[in-house]
Coordinates of N, CA and C in Angstrom, one line a residue:
M269 N -12.5 8.4 -6.2 CA -13.2 7.7 -7.0 C -14.7 8.2 -7.1
S270 N -15.4 7.9 -8.1 CA -16.7 8.4 -8.4 C -17.7 7.9 -7.3
N271 N -17.9 6.6 -7.0 CA -18.8 6.2 -6.1 C -18.1 5.4 -5.0
G272 N -18.0 6.0 -3.9 CA -17.1 5.6 -2.8 C -17.6 4.2 -2.2
A273 N -18.8 4.2 -1.9 CA -19.5 2.9 -1.4 C -19.1 1.7 -2.3
E274 N -19.7 2.0 -3.6 CA -19.5 0.9 -4.6 C -18.1 0.7 -4.9
N275 N -17.1 1.6 -4.7 CA -15.7 1.2 -5.1 C -15.1 0.3 -3.9
L276 N -15.7 0.7 -2.6 CA -15.0 0.1 -1.5 C -15.6 -1.3 -1.5
Q277 N -16.9 -1.5 -2.0 CA -17.5 -2.9 -2.1 C -16.7 -3.7 -3.1
D278 N -16.4 -3.2 -4.2 CA -15.6 -3.7 -5.2 C -14.2 -4.1 -4.8
F279 N -13.5 -3.2 -4.1 CA -12.1 -3.4 -3.6 C -12.2 -4.6 -2.7
L280 N -13.3 -4.5 -1.5 CA -13.4 -5.6 -0.8 C -13.6 -7.0 -1.4
A281 N -14.4 -7.0 -2.4 CA -14.6 -8.2 -3.2 C -13.2 -8.8 -3.8
F282 N -12.6 -7.8 -4.4 CA -11.3 -8.1 -5.2 C -10.3 -8.7 -4.0
S283 N -10.3 -7.9 -2.9 CA -9.2 -8.2 -1.7 C -9.7 -9.6 -1.1
S284 N -10.9 -9.9 -0.9 CA -11.3 -11.1 -0.3 C -10.9 -12.2 -1.3
F285 N -11.2 -12.1 -2.6 CA -10.6 -13.2 -3.6 C -9.3 -13.3 -3.5
V286 N -8.3 -12.3 -3.7 CA -7.0 -12.6 -3.7 C -6.2 -12.8 -2.3
T287 N -6.9 -12.7 -1.1 CA -6.2 -12.9 0.1 C -6.9 -14.2 0.6
G288 N -7.9 -14.6 0.3 CA -8.6 -15.9 0.9 C -9.3 -15.4 2.2
F289 N -9.4 -14.4 2.6 CA -10.2 -13.9 3.8 C -11.5 -13.4 3.4
P290 N -12.4 -13.7 4.1 CA -13.8 -13.2 3.9 C -13.8 -11.6 4.1
V291 N -14.7 -11.0 3.4 CA -15.2 -9.7 3.5 C -15.3 -9.3 5.1
F292 N -16.0 -10.0 5.7 CA -16.1 -9.7 7.0 C -14.9 -9.6 7.9
R293 N -14.1 -10.5 7.8 CA -12.7 -10.5 8.3 C -11.9 -9.1 7.9
L294 N -11.9 -8.8 6.7 CA -11.3 -7.8 5.9 C -11.8 -6.4 6.6
R295 N -13.1 -6.3 6.7 CA -13.8 -5.2 7.3 C -13.4 -5.0 8.7
G296 N -13.2 -6.0 9.4 CA -12.9 -6.2 10.8 C -11.5 -5.6 11.2
T297 N -10.7 -5.4 10.1 CA -9.3 -5.0 10.3 C -9.3 -3.5 10.6
G298 N -10.4 -2.8 10.1 CA -10.5 -1.4 10.1 C -9.6 -0.8 9.0
Q299 N -9.0 -1.6 8.2 CA -8.1 -1.1 7.1 C -8.8 -0.9 5.7
A300 N -9.8 -1.3 5.5 CA -10.4 -1.3 4.2 C -10.3 0.1 3.5
E301 N -10.9 1.1 4.2 CA -10.8 2.5 3.8 C -9.4 3.0 3.5
P302 N -8.6 3.0 4.6 CA -7.2 3.3 4.5 C -6.4 2.7 3.3
Y303 N -6.8 1.4 3.0 CA -6.0 0.6 2.0 C -6.5 1.1 0.7
L304 N -7.8 1.2 0.4 CA -8.3 1.8 -0.7 C -7.8 3.2 -1.1
S305 N -7.9 4.0 -0.1 CA -7.3 5.4 -0.3 C -5.9 5.4 -0.6
T306 N -5.1 4.5 -0.1 CA -3.8 4.4 -0.4 C -3.5 4.0 -1.9
V307 N -4.3 3.0 -2.3 CA -4.1 2.6 -3.7 C -4.5 3.9 -4.7
V308 N -5.7 4.4 -4.5 CA -6.0 5.5 -5.2 C -5.0 6.6 -5.3
K309 N -4.4 6.9 -4.2 CA -3.5 8.1 -3.9 C -2.2 7.6 -4.7
V310 N -1.8 6.4 -4.7 CA -0.5 6.1 -5.3 C -0.7 5.8 -6.8
V311 N -1.6 5.3 -7.3 CA -1.7 4.9 -8.8 C -2.9 5.7 -9.5
G312 N -3.7 6.3 -8.6 CA -4.7 7.2 -9.3 C -6.0 6.4 -9.3
D313 N -7.0 7.3 -9.6 CA -8.5 6.9 -9.6 C -8.7 6.0 -10.8
G314 N -8.3 6.5 -11.8 CA -8.5 5.8 -13.0 C -8.0 4.4 -13.2
T315 N -6.6 4.3 -12.7 CA -6.2 2.9 -12.7 C -6.7 1.9 -11.7
T316 N -7.1 2.6 -10.4 CA -7.7 1.6 -9.5 C -9.2 1.3 -10.1
R317 N -9.8 2.3 -10.7 CA -11.2 1.8 -11.2 C -11.0 0.7 -12.3
E318 N -10.0 1.1 -13.2 CA -9.7 0.0 -14.1 C -9.5 -1.4 -13.5
L319 N -8.8 -1.6 -12.6 CA -8.5 -2.8 -11.9 C -9.7 -3.4 -11.3
L320 N -10.5 -2.6 -10.6 CA -11.7 -3.1 -9.9 C -12.7 -3.5 -11.0
S321 N -12.9 -2.6 -12.1 CA -13.9 -3.1 -13.2 C -13.5 -4.3 -13.9
R322 N -12.2 -4.4 -14.2 CA -11.7 -5.8 -14.6 C -12.1 -7.0 -13.8
F323 N -11.9 -6.7 -12.5 CA -12.2 -7.9 -11.6 C -13.7 -8.1 -11.5
R324 N -14.5 -7.0 -11.5 CA -16.1 -7.2 -11.6 C -16.4 -8.0 -12.8
A325 N -15.9 -7.7 -14.0 CA -16.1 -8.3 -15.2 C -15.8 -9.9 -15.1
I326 N -14.6 -10.1 -14.5 CA -14.1 -11.5 -14.4 C -15.3 -12.2 -13.4
Q327 N -15.7 -11.5 -12.4 CA -16.6 -12.2 -11.5 C -18.0 -12.6 -12.2
T328 N -18.3 -11.5 -13.1 CA -19.6 -11.6 -13.8 C -19.7 -12.8 -14.8
E329 N -18.4 -12.8 -15.6 CA -18.3 -13.9 -16.6 C -18.0 -15.3 -16.0
S330 N -17.3 -15.3 -14.7 CA -17.1 -16.6 -14.2 C -18.3 -17.2 -13.4
G331 N -19.0 -16.4 -13.0 CA -20.3 -16.9 -12.2 C -19.8 -17.6 -10.9
D332 N -20.1 -18.7 -10.6 CA -19.8 -19.5 -9.3 C -18.7 -20.3 -9.7
D333 N -18.0 -20.4 -10.9 CA -17.0 -21.3 -11.2 C -15.5 -20.7 -10.6
V334 N -15.2 -21.0 -9.3 CA -14.1 -20.6 -8.8 C -12.7 -20.8 -9.6
T335 N -12.6 -21.9 -10.2 CA -11.5 -22.2 -11.1 C -11.4 -21.5 -12.2
A336 N -12.5 -21.1 -12.9 CA -12.5 -20.3 -14.0 C -12.1 -18.8 -13.6
M337 N -12.6 -18.3 -12.4 CA -12.3 -17.0 -11.9 C -10.9 -16.9 -11.6
E338 N -10.3 -18.0 -11.0 CA -8.7 -17.9 -10.7 C -8.0 -17.9 -11.9
A339 N -8.2 -18.7 -13.0 CA -7.5 -18.7 -14.3 C -7.7 -17.3 -14.9
S340 N -9.0 -16.8 -14.8 CA -9.0 -15.4 -15.6 C -8.5 -14.3 -14.8
L341 N -8.4 -14.4 -13.6 CA -7.6 -13.5 -12.8 C -6.2 -13.3 -13.0
R342 N -5.7 -14.7 -13.1 CA -4.1 -14.7 -13.5 C -4.0 -14.2 -15.0
A343 N -4.7 -14.6 -15.9 CA -4.6 -14.2 -17.1 C -4.9 -12.7 -17.4
R344 N -5.7 -12.1 -16.8 CA -6.2 -10.8 -17.0 C -5.8 -9.6 -16.0
I345 N -5.5 -10.1 -14.8 CA -5.2 -9.0 -13.9 C -3.6 -9.3 -13.5
L346 N -3.3 -10.4 -12.8 CA -2.0 -10.7 -12.3 C -0.9 -10.8 -13.4
S347 N -1.3 -11.3 -14.7 CA -0.2 -11.3 -15.7 C -0.2 -10.1 -16.5
D348 N -1.1 -9.2 -16.2 CA -1.0 -7.8 -16.9 C 0.0 -7.0 -16.4
E349 N 0.9 -6.6 -17.5 CA 2.1 -5.7 -17.2 C 1.8 -4.4 -16.4
R350 N 0.7 -3.9 -16.4 CA 0.4 -2.7 -15.7 C -0.2 -2.8 -14.5
L351 N -1.5 -3.7 -14.5 CA -2.3 -4.1 -13.4 C -1.6 -5.1 -12.3
G352 N -0.9 -6.0 -13.0 CA -0.4 -7.2 -12.2 C 0.3 -6.7 -10.8
P353 N 1.4 -5.9 -11.1 CA 2.3 -5.3 -9.9 C 1.3 -4.5 -8.9
I354 N 0.3 -3.8 -9.4 CA -0.6 -3.1 -8.4 C -1.4 -4.2 -7.7
A355 N -2.1 -5.1 -8.4 CA -2.7 -6.1 -7.6 C -1.9 -6.9 -6.7
R356 N -0.7 -7.3 -7.1 CA 0.3 -7.8 -6.1 C 0.6 -7.0 -4.9
N357 N 0.7 -5.7 -5.1 CA 0.9 -4.8 -4.0 C -0.4 -4.7 -3.0
I358 N -1.6 -4.9 -3.6 CA -2.7 -4.8 -2.6 C -2.8 -6.2 -1.9
I359 N -2.3 -7.3 -2.4 CA -2.4 -8.5 -1.6 C -1.2 -8.2 -0.5
K360 N -0.1 -7.6 -0.8 CA 0.9 -7.3 0.3 C 0.3 -6.3 1.3
L361 N -0.3 -5.4 0.9 CA -0.9 -4.4 1.7 C -1.6 -5.1 2.8
W362 N -2.6 -6.1 2.3 CA -3.5 -6.6 3.3 C -2.7 -7.5 4.4
Y363 N -1.7 -8.3 3.9 CA -1.0 -9.2 4.8 C 0.0 -8.5 5.6
I364 N 0.7 -7.5 5.1 CA 1.8 -6.8 5.9 C 1.6 -5.4 6.2
G365 N 0.6 -4.9 5.8 CA 0.2 -3.3 6.0 C 1.2 -2.4 5.5
T366 N 2.0 -2.8 4.4 CA 3.0 -1.8 3.8 C 2.7 -1.8 2.3
W367 N 2.7 -0.6 1.7 CA 2.6 -0.4 0.4 C 4.1 -0.6 -0.1
Y368 N 4.6 -1.4 -0.9 CA 5.8 -1.4 -1.6 C 5.9 -0.7 -2.9
Q369 N 6.9 0.1 -3.1 CA 7.2 0.8 -4.3 C 7.0 -0.2 -5.4
L370 N 6.4 0.2 -6.5 CA 6.2 -0.5 -7.6 C 7.6 -0.9 -8.3
P371 N 7.8 -2.1 -9.0 CA 9.1 -2.5 -9.4 C 9.7 -1.4 -10.5
A372 N 11.0 -1.4 -10.6 CA 11.6 -0.4 -11.4 C 11.2 -0.5 -12.8
A373 N 10.9 -1.9 -13.4 CA 10.5 -2.2 -14.7 C 9.1 -1.5 -14.8
W374 N 8.2 -1.5 -13.9 CA 7.0 -1.0 -13.8 C 7.1 0.6 -14.1
R375 N 8.0 1.2 -13.3 CA 8.2 2.6 -13.2 C 8.7 3.1 -14.7
D376 N 9.6 2.3 -15.1 CA 10.2 2.6 -16.6 C 9.2 2.5 -17.7
A377 N 8.3 1.6 -17.5 CA 7.4 1.4 -18.6 C 6.2 2.3 -18.6
F378 N 5.8 2.7 -17.2 CA 4.4 3.5 -17.1 C 4.7 4.9 -16.4
G379 N 5.9 5.1 -15.9 CA 6.3 6.4 -15.3 C 6.3 6.3 -13.7
V380 N 7.1 7.3 -13.3 CA 7.2 7.4 -11.9 C 5.9 8.2 -11.2
L381 N 5.4 7.5 -10.1 CA 4.3 8.2 -9.6 C 4.7 8.9 -8.4
E382 N 4.3 10.0 -8.1 CA 4.6 11.0 -7.0 C 4.5 10.3 -5.7
H383 N 3.5 9.5 -5.4 CA 3.3 8.9 -4.1 C 3.7 7.4 -3.9
D384 N 4.5 7.1 -4.9 CA 4.8 5.6 -5.0 C 6.2 5.4 -4.4
S385 N 6.1 5.1 -3.0 CA 7.4 4.8 -2.3 C 7.0 3.7 -1.3
T386 N 7.8 3.1 -0.6 CA 7.4 2.0 0.4 C 7.2 2.7 1.7
F387 N 6.0 2.3 2.1 CA 5.6 3.0 3.5 C 4.5 2.1 4.0
V388 N 4.4 2.2 5.5 CA 3.4 1.6 6.2 C 2.3 2.6 6.1
V389 N 0.9 1.9 5.9 CA -0.2 2.8 5.8 C -0.8 3.4 6.8
S390 N -0.6 2.7 8.0 CA -1.1 3.4 9.1 C -0.6 2.8 10.4
P391 N -0.8 3.4 11.6 CA -0.2 2.7 12.8 C -0.8 1.4 13.1
A392 N -2.1 1.1 12.8 CA -2.9 0.1 13.2 C -2.4 -1.1 11.9
A393 N -2.0 -0.7 10.9 CA -1.7 -1.8 9.7 C -0.9 -2.8 10.0
Y394 N 0.2 -2.8 10.9 CA 1.0 -3.8 11.3 C 0.2 -4.8 12.3
T395 N -0.5 -4.4 13.2 CA -1.3 -5.2 14.0 C -2.4 -5.9 13.4
E396 N -3.0 -5.3 12.4 CA -4.1 -5.8 11.8 C -3.8 -6.6 10.6
G397 N -2.7 -6.7 10.2 CA -2.1 -7.5 8.9 C -2.7 -9.0 8.9
L398 N -3.0 -9.4 7.8 CA -3.5 -10.8 7.7 C -2.5 -11.8 8.0
L399 N -1.2 -11.5 7.8 CA -0.2 -12.3 8.1 C -0.5 -13.1 9.4
W400 N -0.7 -12.3 10.4 CA -0.7 -13.0 11.8 C -1.9 -14.0 11.9
P401 N -3.3 -13.8 11.6 CA -4.1 -14.8 11.5 C -3.8 -16.0 10.5
A402 N -3.1 -15.6 9.4 CA -2.6 -16.6 8.4 C -1.7 -17.8 9.1
V403 N -0.8 -17.3 10.2 CA 0.1 -18.2 10.6 C -0.2 -18.7 12.0
G404 N -1.4 -18.1 12.5 CA -1.9 -18.5 13.7 C -1.1 -17.8 14.8
A405 N -0.7 -16.6 14.7 CA 0.2 -16.0 15.8 C -0.5 -14.6 16.0
N406 N 0.1 -14.0 17.1 CA -0.2 -12.6 17.6 C 1.1 -11.8 17.0
P407 N 0.7 -10.6 16.6 CA 1.9 -9.8 16.2 C 2.7 -9.4 17.5
P408 N 4.0 -9.6 17.3 CA 4.9 -9.4 18.5 C 4.9 -7.9 18.9
G409 N 4.6 -7.8 20.1 CA 4.7 -6.3 20.6 C 3.4 -5.8 20.6
A410 N 2.3 -6.6 20.3 CA 0.8 -6.1 20.2 C 0.0 -7.3 20.3
K411 N -1.3 -7.0 20.8 CA -2.2 -8.0 20.9 C -1.8 -9.3 21.6
G412 N -1.4 -9.1 22.8 CA -0.8 -10.3 23.6 C -1.9 -11.3 23.7
P413 N -1.4 -12.5 23.8 CA -2.3 -13.7 23.9 C -3.0 -13.9 25.3
G414 N -2.4 -13.0 26.5 CA -3.0 -13.3 27.7 C -2.1 -13.7 28.6
Y415 N -2.1 -13.5 30.0 CA -1.3 -13.8 31.0 C -1.2 -15.3 31.1
G416 N -0.1 -15.9 31.2 CA 0.2 -17.2 31.4 C 0.1 -18.1 30.3
T417 N -0.1 -17.6 29.0 CA -0.2 -18.4 28.0 C 1.1 -19.0 27.5
W418 N 2.1 -18.4 27.8 CA 3.5 -18.9 27.7 C 3.7 -20.2 28.2
A419 N 2.8 -20.6 29.1 CA 3.0 -21.9 29.8 C 2.6 -23.0 29.0
E420 N 1.7 -22.7 28.0 CA 1.1 -23.7 27.0 C 1.7 -23.7 25.8
P421 N 1.9 -25.0 25.1 CA 2.4 -25.1 23.9 C 1.7 -24.3 22.9
P422 N 2.2 -23.7 21.7 CA 1.5 -22.8 20.8 C 0.5 -23.6 20.0
R423 N -0.6 -22.8 19.7 CA -1.6 -23.6 19.0 C -1.5 -23.0 17.5
F424 N -1.5 -24.2 16.6 CA -1.4 -23.8 15.1 C -2.6 -24.2 14.5
P425 N -3.3 -23.4 13.5 CA -4.3 -23.7 13.0 C -4.2 -24.8 12.1
D426 N -5.3 -25.7 11.8 CA -5.3 -26.8 10.8 C -5.0 -26.0 9.2
V427 N -4.2 -26.7 8.7 CA -4.0 -26.3 7.2 C -4.8 -27.1 6.2
P428 N -5.8 -26.5 5.7 CA -6.7 -27.1 4.8 C -5.9 -27.9 3.6

């Protein structure tokens, strides 16, 4: 992409909005750069730029009106035949650490992409997935909660 820092900033802003996690938390996973690189590698620089530009326009038009921003995001990105599946893959990428091959209907309409297959992005992607803090758990086999915590009942975060 043309301006890496700006594009990463836009990617994080988009990712924060669609995942519900603050940019600070997303950066803390260490996966922002690998995830953006994955999106660019799979769908290309132009498509990634288009998605982020469209989101930036939605942000500008909506201002502080979160309801308008959500509605516009649904209408102009998530419902878009080409960008919607990519945006949903980005959400899955953050939560599960896996890029899922784009749907067959997408590939039929827009072509097969060389790097579009289902794969785990990095060794850290599993342990850093947003799934774990979202459900208030530690990833099995990693990030142990500490010695003796098995003796206490599990803690579940309050659901807003």
